mmCIF file of C-alpha atoms and ligand atoms in Angstrom:
data_model
loop_
_atom_site.group_PDB
_atom_site.id
_atom_site.type_symbol
_atom_site.label_atom_id
_atom_site.label_comp_id
_atom_site.label_asym_id
_atom_site.label_seq_id
_atom_site.Cartn_x
_atom_site.Cartn_y
_atom_site.Cartn_z
ATOM 1 C CA MET A 376 18.201 20.783 -13.189
ATOM 2 C CA SER A 377 16.133 21.453 -10.047
ATOM 3 C CA PHE A 378 16.712 19.810 -6.831
ATOM 4 C CA LEU A 379 13.976 17.982 -7.068
ATOM 5 C CA SER A 380 14.399 17.393 -10.743
ATOM 6 C CA ARG A 381 17.352 15.155 -10.592
ATOM 7 C CA ILE A 382 16.742 12.816 -7.211
ATOM 8 C CA LEU A 383 15.435 11.071 -10.118
ATOM 9 C CA LYS A 384 18.555 10.957 -12.126
ATOM 10 C CA LYS A 385 19.520 9.268 -8.635
ATOM 11 C CA GLN A 386 17.214 7.142 -7.642
ATOM 12 C CA TYR A 387 17.482 5.067 -10.997
ATOM 13 C CA SER A 388 21.046 4.674 -11.822
ATOM 14 C CA GLY A 389 23.469 1.611 -10.349
ATOM 15 C CA PHE A 390 20.055 -0.642 -10.586
ATOM 16 C CA ASP A 391 22.300 -3.775 -10.617
ATOM 17 C CA SER A 392 24.930 -3.427 -6.936
ATOM 18 C CA LYS A 393 24.327 -6.340 -6.042
ATOM 19 C CA SER A 394 23.686 -5.746 -2.395
ATOM 20 C CA LYS A 395 19.534 -5.536 -2.033
ATOM 21 C CA ARG A 396 17.456 -5.258 1.127
ATOM 22 C CA SER A 397 12.913 -5.308 0.227
ATOM 23 C CA ILE A 398 10.551 -2.712 2.597
ATOM 24 C CA ALA A 399 7.077 -3.706 2.669
ATOM 25 C CA ILE A 400 5.038 -0.520 3.281
ATOM 26 C CA ILE A 401 1.870 -1.701 4.602
ATOM 27 C CA GLY A 402 -1.740 0.090 6.499
ATOM 28 C CA LEU A 403 -4.818 0.333 5.917
ATOM 29 C CA ASP A 404 -5.960 2.422 3.126
ATOM 30 C CA GLY A 405 -5.679 6.081 2.786
ATOM 31 C CA ALA A 406 -3.224 5.785 6.176
ATOM 32 C CA GLY A 407 -0.923 8.160 3.767
ATOM 33 C CA LYS A 408 1.772 5.024 2.784
ATOM 34 C CA THR A 409 2.431 6.351 -1.204
ATOM 35 C CA THR A 410 2.705 9.856 0.587
ATOM 36 C CA ILE A 411 5.443 8.937 2.702
ATOM 37 C CA ILE A 412 7.387 7.073 0.678
ATOM 38 C CA ASN A 413 7.390 10.430 -1.898
ATOM 39 C CA ARG A 414 8.913 12.490 1.131
ATOM 40 C CA LEU A 415 11.686 10.619 1.820
ATOM 41 C CA LEU A 416 12.936 9.051 -1.749
ATOM 42 C CA LYS A 417 11.304 12.032 -3.949
ATOM 43 C CA SER A 418 11.817 14.806 -1.985
ATOM 44 C CA GLU A 419 7.433 15.274 -3.040
ATOM 45 C CA PHE A 420 4.774 17.052 -1.789
ATOM 46 C CA ASN A 421 3.082 16.333 -4.443
ATOM 47 C CA LEU A 422 -1.175 14.593 -4.144
ATOM 48 C CA VAL A 423 -0.725 10.819 -4.779
ATOM 49 C CA ARG A 424 -4.000 8.835 -5.754
ATOM 50 C CA PRO A 425 -5.106 5.450 -3.750
ATOM 51 C CA THR A 426 -2.966 2.630 -4.575
ATOM 52 C CA PHE A 427 -4.641 -0.452 -6.624
ATOM 53 C CA GLY A 428 -0.989 -2.730 -6.357
ATOM 54 C CA ILE A 429 2.110 -2.072 -5.483
ATOM 55 C CA ASN A 430 4.476 0.943 -6.180
ATOM 56 C CA ILE A 431 7.813 -0.031 -6.214
ATOM 57 C CA GLU A 432 10.522 2.154 -4.904
ATOM 58 C CA ILE A 433 14.923 1.683 -5.210
ATOM 59 C CA TYR A 434 16.702 4.029 -2.964
ATOM 60 C CA LYS A 435 20.729 3.664 -2.879
ATOM 61 C CA TYR A 436 22.226 3.908 0.419
ATOM 62 C CA GLY A 437 26.030 4.141 0.434
ATOM 63 C CA SER A 438 26.523 0.383 -2.270
ATOM 64 C CA LEU A 439 23.374 -0.982 -1.338
ATOM 65 C CA GLU A 440 19.985 -1.270 -2.347
ATOM 66 C CA PHE A 441 16.560 -0.606 -0.978
ATOM 67 C CA ILE A 442 13.969 -2.008 -3.226
ATOM 68 C CA VAL A 443 10.576 -0.380 -1.111
ATOM 69 C CA TYR A 444 8.077 -2.257 -1.340
ATOM 70 C CA ASP A 445 4.264 -0.230 -0.772
ATOM 71 C CA ILE A 446 1.565 -2.119 -1.084
ATOM 72 C CA GLY A 447 -1.662 -0.538 -1.455
ATOM 73 C CA GLY A 448 -3.861 -1.277 1.647
ATOM 74 C CA GLN A 449 -7.708 -1.222 0.770
ATOM 75 C CA THR A 450 -9.458 -5.292 2.152
ATOM 76 C CA PRO A 451 -8.841 -7.682 -2.015
ATOM 77 C CA LEU A 452 -4.918 -6.255 -1.881
ATOM 78 C CA ARG A 453 -4.042 -6.691 2.788
ATOM 79 C CA GLU A 454 -5.958 -10.695 1.338
ATOM 80 C CA SER A 455 -4.314 -11.566 -1.639
ATOM 81 C CA LEU A 456 -0.835 -9.008 -1.364
ATOM 82 C CA TRP A 457 -0.139 -7.879 1.498
ATOM 83 C CA ASN A 458 1.244 -11.159 3.464
ATOM 84 C CA LYS A 459 3.429 -13.155 0.074
ATOM 85 C CA PHE A 460 4.711 -9.414 0.072
ATOM 86 C CA VAL A 461 5.674 -9.028 4.516
ATOM 87 C CA ALA A 462 6.761 -12.871 4.614
ATOM 88 C CA SER A 463 9.909 -12.090 2.446
ATOM 89 C CA ALA A 464 10.220 -8.504 3.505
ATOM 90 C CA ASP A 465 13.747 -7.551 4.909
ATOM 91 C CA GLY A 466 11.721 -4.857 6.906
ATOM 92 C CA ILE A 467 8.200 -3.732 7.225
ATOM 93 C CA VAL A 468 7.069 -0.306 7.780
ATOM 94 C CA PHE A 469 3.234 -0.188 9.248
ATOM 95 C CA VAL A 470 1.878 3.033 8.768
ATOM 96 C CA PHE A 471 -1.441 4.466 10.702
ATOM 97 C CA ASP A 472 -3.055 6.614 10.473
ATOM 98 C CA SER A 473 -3.362 8.983 14.074
ATOM 99 C CA ALA A 474 -6.402 10.172 13.023
ATOM 100 C CA ASP A 475 -9.046 7.268 11.247
ATOM 101 C CA LYS A 476 -11.084 6.445 14.798
ATOM 102 C CA LYS A 477 -13.304 5.450 12.894
ATOM 103 C CA ARG A 478 -10.523 2.713 11.800
ATOM 104 C CA PHE A 479 -8.549 1.845 14.563
ATOM 105 C CA LYS A 480 -10.226 -1.253 15.714
ATOM 106 C CA LEU A 481 -9.335 -2.899 11.918
ATOM 107 C CA ALA A 482 -5.952 -1.525 12.086
ATOM 108 C CA VAL A 483 -4.635 -2.773 15.412
ATOM 109 C CA GLN A 484 -6.006 -6.061 13.693
ATOM 110 C CA GLU A 485 -4.696 -6.411 10.128
ATOM 111 C CA PHE A 486 -1.535 -4.709 12.247
ATOM 112 C CA TYR A 487 -1.718 -7.202 14.641
ATOM 113 C CA ASN A 488 -2.695 -10.535 11.573
ATOM 114 C CA THR A 489 0.155 -9.416 8.851
ATOM 115 C CA LEU A 490 2.922 -9.541 11.667
ATOM 116 C CA THR A 491 1.896 -13.005 11.782
ATOM 117 C CA TYR A 492 3.655 -13.449 8.324
ATOM 118 C CA ASN A 493 7.491 -12.598 9.814
ATOM 119 C CA LYS A 494 8.236 -12.930 13.154
ATOM 120 C CA LYS A 495 11.146 -11.639 12.151
ATOM 121 C CA ALA A 496 11.832 -8.609 10.317
ATOM 122 C CA PRO A 497 12.421 -5.459 12.672
ATOM 123 C CA LEU A 498 9.380 -3.144 12.445
ATOM 124 C CA LEU A 499 8.766 0.362 12.489
ATOM 125 C CA PHE A 500 5.243 1.451 13.604
ATOM 126 C CA LEU A 501 5.093 5.123 12.208
ATOM 127 C CA ALA A 502 1.243 6.776 13.879
ATOM 128 C CA ASN A 503 1.155 9.191 10.725
ATOM 129 C CA LYS A 504 -0.652 12.572 10.155
ATOM 130 C CA ILE A 505 -0.624 14.169 13.154
ATOM 131 C CA ASP A 506 -0.647 17.934 11.985
ATOM 132 C CA LEU A 507 -4.348 16.856 12.391
ATOM 133 C CA LYS A 508 -6.211 18.976 15.131
ATOM 134 C CA GLU A 509 -7.850 14.913 15.570
ATOM 135 C CA ALA A 510 -5.138 13.032 15.569
ATOM 136 C CA VAL A 511 -5.234 10.923 18.471
ATOM 137 C CA ASP A 512 -2.570 11.040 21.243
ATOM 138 C CA PHE A 513 0.400 9.196 21.321
ATOM 139 C CA ASN A 514 0.204 7.446 24.438
ATOM 140 C CA LYS A 515 -3.261 6.036 23.683
ATOM 141 C CA ILE A 516 -2.126 4.573 20.161
ATOM 142 C CA ARG A 517 0.859 3.275 22.093
ATOM 143 C CA SER A 518 -2.201 0.701 24.155
ATOM 144 C CA LEU A 519 -4.139 0.624 21.685
ATOM 145 C CA PHE A 520 -1.908 -1.409 19.794
ATOM 146 C CA ASN A 521 -0.176 -3.180 23.434
ATOM 147 C CA PHE A 522 3.393 -1.651 22.188
ATOM 148 C CA ASN A 523 4.796 -2.781 25.449
ATOM 149 C CA LYS A 524 4.020 -6.946 24.518
ATOM 150 C CA LEU A 525 5.604 -5.959 21.874
ATOM 151 C CA ILE A 526 8.704 -4.136 23.104
ATOM 152 C CA ARG A 527 8.798 -7.987 24.697
ATOM 153 C CA GLU A 528 9.932 -9.870 21.834
ATOM 154 C CA GLN A 529 12.456 -11.100 20.281
ATOM 155 C CA ARG A 530 12.399 -8.305 17.248
ATOM 156 C CA LYS A 531 13.223 -5.258 16.650
ATOM 157 C CA CYS A 532 10.524 -2.210 17.038
ATOM 158 C CA GLU A 533 9.880 1.412 16.658
ATOM 159 C CA PHE A 534 7.484 3.220 17.223
ATOM 160 C CA THR A 535 7.207 6.605 16.372
ATOM 161 C CA GLN A 536 5.014 9.716 15.439
ATOM 162 C CA CYS A 537 4.693 11.711 12.536
ATOM 163 C CA SER A 538 3.135 13.455 9.446
ATOM 164 C CA ALA A 539 4.076 12.933 5.653
ATOM 165 C CA LEU A 540 3.214 16.033 5.472
ATOM 166 C CA THR A 541 5.766 18.352 7.435
ATOM 167 C CA GLY A 542 8.148 15.558 7.603
ATOM 168 C CA GLU A 543 8.193 15.908 10.811
ATOM 169 C CA GLN A 544 10.240 12.438 12.664
ATOM 170 C CA LEU A 545 9.930 10.445 9.041
ATOM 171 C CA PHE A 546 13.445 10.801 7.847
ATOM 172 C CA GLU A 547 14.868 10.323 11.454
ATOM 173 C CA SER A 548 12.334 7.343 11.587
ATOM 174 C CA TRP A 549 13.391 5.796 8.383
ATOM 175 C CA ASP A 550 17.314 5.885 9.263
ATOM 176 C CA TRP A 551 16.664 3.697 12.314
ATOM 177 C CA LEU A 552 14.736 0.618 9.433
ATOM 178 C CA THR A 553 18.004 1.311 7.689
ATOM 179 C CA HIS A 554 20.506 0.988 10.329
ATOM 180 C CA GLN A 555 18.647 -1.843 10.927
ATOM 181 C CA LEU A 556 19.136 -3.915 7.759
ATOM 182 C CA LEU A 557 22.848 -2.479 7.850
ATOM 183 C CA SER A 558 25.038 -5.492 8.889
ATOM 184 C CA LYS A 559 27.693 -4.092 10.912
ATOM 185 C CA LYS A 560 30.518 -3.397 8.118
ATOM 186 C CA GLU A 561 27.903 -1.689 5.993
ATOM 187 C CA ILE A 562 27.082 0.660 8.935
ATOM 188 C CA SER A 563 30.418 3.011 7.774
ATOM 189 C CA SER A 564 31.045 6.336 9.197
ATOM 190 C CA MET A 565 28.084 8.880 10.816
ATOM 191 C CA ASN A 566 29.173 11.351 10.059
ATOM 192 C CA VAL A 567 28.324 13.775 7.495
ATOM 193 C CA LYS A 568 30.707 16.216 5.755
ATOM 194 C CA ILE A 569 28.939 19.792 6.498
ATOM 195 C CA LEU A 570 29.647 21.515 2.658
ATOM 196 C CA GLY A 571 27.601 24.623 4.281
ATOM 197 C CA GLY A 572 25.078 26.314 5.987
ATOM 198 C CA TYR A 573 21.286 28.880 5.592
ATOM 199 C CA LEU A 574 20.257 30.830 9.095
ATOM 200 C CA TYR A 575 16.584 32.210 8.484
ATOM 201 C CA LEU A 576 13.940 33.843 10.481
ATOM 202 C CA SER A 577 10.750 31.838 9.486
ATOM 203 C CA SER A 578 9.664 35.368 8.129
ATOM 204 C CA GLY A 579 11.224 34.561 5.635
ATOM 205 C CA ASP A 580 14.414 36.740 6.677
ATOM 206 C CA MET A 581 17.990 35.343 6.457
ATOM 207 C CA LEU A 582 20.360 35.669 8.765
ATOM 208 C CA GLU A 583 23.335 34.013 8.302
ATOM 209 C CA GLU A 584 24.522 31.566 5.040
ATOM 210 C CA PHE A 585 27.584 29.963 4.559
ATOM 211 C CA LEU A 586 30.489 27.810 2.378
ATOM 212 C CA CYS A 587 33.045 25.129 3.870
ATOM 213 C CA GLY A 588 36.488 24.917 2.473
ATOM 214 C CA THR A 589 39.298 26.785 0.318
ATOM 215 C CA PRO A 590 38.385 29.542 -1.431
ATOM 216 C CA LYS A 591 37.850 27.321 -4.597
ATOM 217 C CA THR A 592 35.373 24.840 -3.083
ATOM 218 C CA GLN A 593 33.502 27.538 -1.858
ATOM 219 C CA SER A 594 33.402 28.804 -5.696
ATOM 220 C CA LYS A 595 32.671 26.012 -6.947
ATOM 221 C CA HIS A 596 29.926 25.274 -4.744
ATOM 222 C CA PHE A 597 28.677 29.502 -4.647
ATOM 223 C CA PRO A 598 25.605 28.020 -7.328
ATOM 224 C CA LEU A 599 24.770 25.367 -4.885
ATOM 225 C CA LEU A 600 24.278 27.767 -2.390
ATOM 226 C CA LYS A 601 21.859 30.285 -4.485
ATOM 227 C CA GLU A 602 19.723 26.866 -5.656
ATOM 228 C CA GLY A 603 19.047 26.143 -1.505
ATOM 229 C CA ASN A 604 17.918 29.411 -1.151
ATOM 230 C CA TYR A 605 16.119 29.170 -3.655
ATOM 231 C CA GLU A 606 14.417 26.048 -2.091
ATOM 232 C CA ILE A 607 14.268 27.355 1.464
ATOM 233 C CA GLN A 608 12.625 30.013 0.913
ATOM 234 C CA ARG A 609 9.172 27.410 -1.510
ATOM 235 C CA PHE A 610 9.854 25.742 2.715
ATOM 236 C CA ILE A 611 9.458 28.723 4.008
ATOM 237 C CA LYS A 612 5.825 29.422 1.753
ATOM 238 C CA GLN A 613 4.948 25.252 2.197
ATOM 239 C CA MET A 614 4.980 24.839 6.053
ATOM 240 C CA LYS A 615 4.521 28.721 7.047
ATOM 241 C CA ASN A 616 1.085 27.362 8.897
ATOM 242 C CA TYR A 617 2.816 24.907 11.292
ATOM 243 C CA GLN A 618 6.097 25.484 14.329
ATOM 244 C CA LYS A 619 7.960 22.216 13.086
ATOM 245 C CA ALA A 620 9.335 20.098 9.787
ATOM 246 C CA GLU A 621 11.158 18.912 7.954
ATOM 247 C CA THR A 622 12.424 18.248 4.302
ATOM 248 C CA LEU A 623 15.651 16.214 2.431
ATOM 249 C CA LEU A 624 16.117 17.405 -0.968
ATOM 250 C CA GLN A 625 18.855 15.775 -3.104
ATOM 251 C CA THR A 626 21.031 16.164 -6.113
ATOM 252 C CA GLY A 627 22.956 13.964 -8.142
ATOM 253 C CA ASN A 628 25.690 14.013 -5.253
ATOM 254 C CA LYS A 629 24.736 16.286 -2.726
ATOM 255 C CA GLN A 630 21.811 16.472 -0.580
ATOM 256 C CA LEU A 631 19.921 19.811 1.487
ATOM 257 C CA ILE A 632 18.402 18.800 5.024
ATOM 258 C CA ILE A 633 15.912 21.865 5.933
ATOM 259 C CA VAL A 634 14.727 21.936 9.895
ATOM 260 C CA LYS A 635 12.076 24.669 10.720
ATOM 261 C CA GLU A 636 11.797 24.885 14.766
ATOM 262 C CA ASP A 637 9.473 27.202 15.679
ATOM 263 C CA GLU A 638 10.794 30.402 14.510
ATOM 264 C CA LEU A 639 13.719 28.993 12.882
ATOM 265 C CA ILE A 640 14.864 27.367 10.103
ATOM 266 C CA LEU A 641 17.905 26.186 9.893
ATOM 267 C CA GLY A 642 19.498 24.287 7.418
ATOM 268 C CA LEU A 643 22.331 22.630 5.916
ATOM 269 C CA ILE A 644 24.366 20.735 2.466
ATOM 270 C CA ILE A 645 25.876 17.595 3.320
ATOM 271 C CA GLN A 646 27.267 15.425 0.031
ATOM 272 C CA SER A 647 24.441 12.573 -1.168
ATOM 273 C CA ASP A 648 25.361 9.394 0.656
ATOM 274 C CA ASP A 649 25.387 10.987 4.310
ATOM 275 C CA PRO A 650 23.429 9.818 7.433
ATOM 276 C CA ALA A 651 20.894 13.090 7.181
ATOM 277 C CA ALA A 652 19.362 11.809 9.988
ATOM 278 C CA ARG A 653 22.914 12.766 11.614
ATOM 279 C CA ALA A 654 21.901 16.719 10.546
ATOM 280 C CA ILE A 655 18.567 16.946 11.334
ATOM 281 C CA ARG A 656 20.169 16.193 14.995
ATOM 282 C CA ILE A 657 22.748 18.679 14.424
ATOM 283 C CA LEU A 658 20.171 20.440 13.182
ATOM 284 C CA LYS A 659 17.586 19.970 15.882
ATOM 285 C CA ASN A 660 20.584 20.376 18.641
ATOM 286 C CA LEU A 661 22.076 24.484 16.477
ATOM 287 C CA HIS A 662 17.965 25.514 17.279
ATOM 288 C CA LYS A 663 18.271 25.083 21.020
ATOM 289 C CA LYS A 664 21.856 27.158 21.247
ATOM 290 C CA VAL A 665 20.500 30.132 18.029
ATOM 291 C CA ALA A 666 17.171 29.929 19.528
ATOM 292 C CA LYS A 667 19.283 30.928 23.296
ATOM 293 C CA LYS A 668 20.749 33.608 21.833
ATOM 294 C CA LEU A 669 18.713 34.932 19.676
ATOM 295 C CA ALA A 670 16.050 35.262 22.878
ATOM 296 C CA ASN A 671 19.589 36.641 24.647
ATOM 297 C CA LYS A 672 19.821 39.190 22.188
ATOM 298 C CA GLU A 673 23.237 37.495 22.435
ATOM 299 C CA LYS A 674 25.303 38.030 19.149
ATOM 300 C CA ILE A 675 24.842 35.443 17.038
ATOM 301 C CA ASN A 676 27.466 33.207 14.969
ATOM 302 C CA PHE A 677 26.115 29.621 13.158
ATOM 303 C CA GLN A 678 28.980 28.773 11.376
ATOM 304 C CA GLU A 679 30.402 29.755 14.536
ATOM 305 C CA PHE A 680 28.659 27.331 16.234
ATOM 306 C CA ILE A 681 29.370 24.264 13.541
ATOM 307 C CA GLN A 682 32.439 24.700 13.637
ATOM 308 C CA SER A 683 33.404 24.365 17.354
ATOM 309 C CA ASP A 684 30.533 22.233 18.299
ATOM 310 C CA TYR A 685 31.018 19.618 15.250
ATOM 311 C CA PRO A 686 33.836 19.678 14.162
ATOM 312 C CA ILE A 687 34.762 17.128 12.618
ATOM 313 C CA ASP A 688 31.367 17.119 10.175
ATOM 314 C CA ILE A 689 33.241 20.174 8.309
ATOM 315 C CA TYR A 690 33.464 18.817 5.229
ATOM 316 C CA LEU A 691 37.505 19.883 3.596
ATOM 317 C CA GLU A 692 38.114 19.194 0.500
ATOM 318 C CA GLU A 693 36.638 16.381 -2.429
HETATM 319 N N1 GTP B 439 -2.581 15.852 6.640
HETATM 320 C C1 GTP B 439 -2.188 14.953 6.080
HETATM 321 N N2 GTP B 439 -2.203 14.731 5.750
HETATM 322 C C2 GTP B 439 -1.695 13.707 4.611
HETATM 323 C C3 GTP B 439 -0.579 12.463 5.840
HETATM 324 N N3 GTP B 439 -0.094 12.039 4.466
HETATM 325 C C4 GTP B 439 -0.699 11.211 3.885
HETATM 326 N N4 GTP B 439 -1.868 12.288 4.174
HETATM 327 C C5 GTP B 439 -2.681 12.398 3.240
HETATM 328 O O1 GTP B 439 -4.037 10.848 2.742
HETATM 329 C C6 GTP B 439 -4.580 10.663 2.008
HETATM 330 C C7 GTP B 439 -4.181 9.133 1.666
HETATM 331 O O2 GTP B 439 -2.549 9.470 0.913
HETATM 332 P P1 GTP B 439 -2.260 7.932 0.879
HETATM 333 O O3 GTP B 439 -0.538 8.272 0.740
HETATM 334 O O4 GTP B 439 -2.443 7.917 -0.383
HETATM 335 O O5 GTP B 439 -2.849 6.725 1.082
HETATM 336 P P2 GTP B 439 -1.486 4.910 1.089
HETATM 337 O O6 GTP B 439 -2.088 4.521 2.455
HETATM 338 O O7 GTP B 439 -0.609 5.708 0.418
HETATM 339 O O8 GTP B 439 -3.624 4.487 0.611
HETATM 340 P P3 GTP B 439 -4.148 3.446 -0.606
HETATM 341 O O9 GTP B 439 -2.450 3.880 -1.972
HETATM 342 O O10 GTP B 439 -5.194 3.282 -0.499
HETATM 343 O O11 GTP B 439 -3.233 2.423 0.181
HETATM 344 C C8 GTP B 439 -3.692 11.763 0.489
HETATM 345 O O12 GTP B 439 -5.294 12.352 0.386
HETATM 346 C C9 GTP B 439 -2.890 12.047 1.930
HETATM 347 O O13 GTP B 439 -2.545 13.393 1.257
HETATM 348 C C10 GTP B 439 0.192 13.462 6.793
HETATM 349 O O14 GTP B 439 0.273 12.982 7.333
HETATM 350 N N5 GTP B 439 -0.691 14.978 7.390
HETATM 351 MG MG1 MG B 440 -0.534 4.268 -1.720
#
């Protein structure tokens, strides 16, 4: 089974766990809600159809389950469904199309209208489609939506740009929301357990791949490392026209995190319940270090960089 097919198994297992949170995803039709959810929760890049009604997705985070309500944004649905789901949601995500200039005003109106139905739930605002040339500058969006005013209110808010296409900023902001919905007790260790890693050039040439642990553990994870190579090659092709991109692929019990930053592609294999956002931050930091060494024509040992900079994130034994 590939990384992609195995995720469905993960999605729908353990449905009856007790701790549940609900997240309502709203935004005008065509803003990218379903595409974002598919990217985040199913690692799918497929084209989606407009949503008539609601898509319900379940995703697991440690021992918790999140029920994600992706609600179609066409007018009748906005009028009849949004308010109900927003009112009972533990978290709200508003997706905004940064390139749909003709409907900016309508989006602002709908945004503020919906927030009146739930004054407490943490809010994640995603200015989507920043990969498009027509996407408007984030500062303009900030003032259009008057974010400064919102920040002064009680509610916890996060405003960020993203692209469902490249995955940029998506996983980190989703992680922010997830954390807002957890109690202190539920936020377990924020470290990841790195099982292996990859360093590629965006041309597709591999610079390094490695597995952590004893020779026995390494041979156990070897098939996974090979499978990851295949996924990275696919990612490189898919994202060849973009400077930055991020993705997260899941197997039954492992995750593959891939980050593209300019000329470099960096990847990590981590455990399935590990916080992907930390892995992305680690890769972005390592990118800076590796890029500097490359520019200075110095020796690069990716595994050694990880071991010296992130010793507590290294996987030892199961
Ligand atoms: N270029 C680009 N296109 C995107 C992005 N996100 C979504 N799209 C495209 O925008 C269109 C609408 O996306 P959907 O995910 O169906 O939008 P939605 O918000 O679910 O729309 P409704 O279900 O009608 O409410 C699709 O053609 C997507 O492929 C993005 O980040 N960049
Ligand atoms: Mg949709």
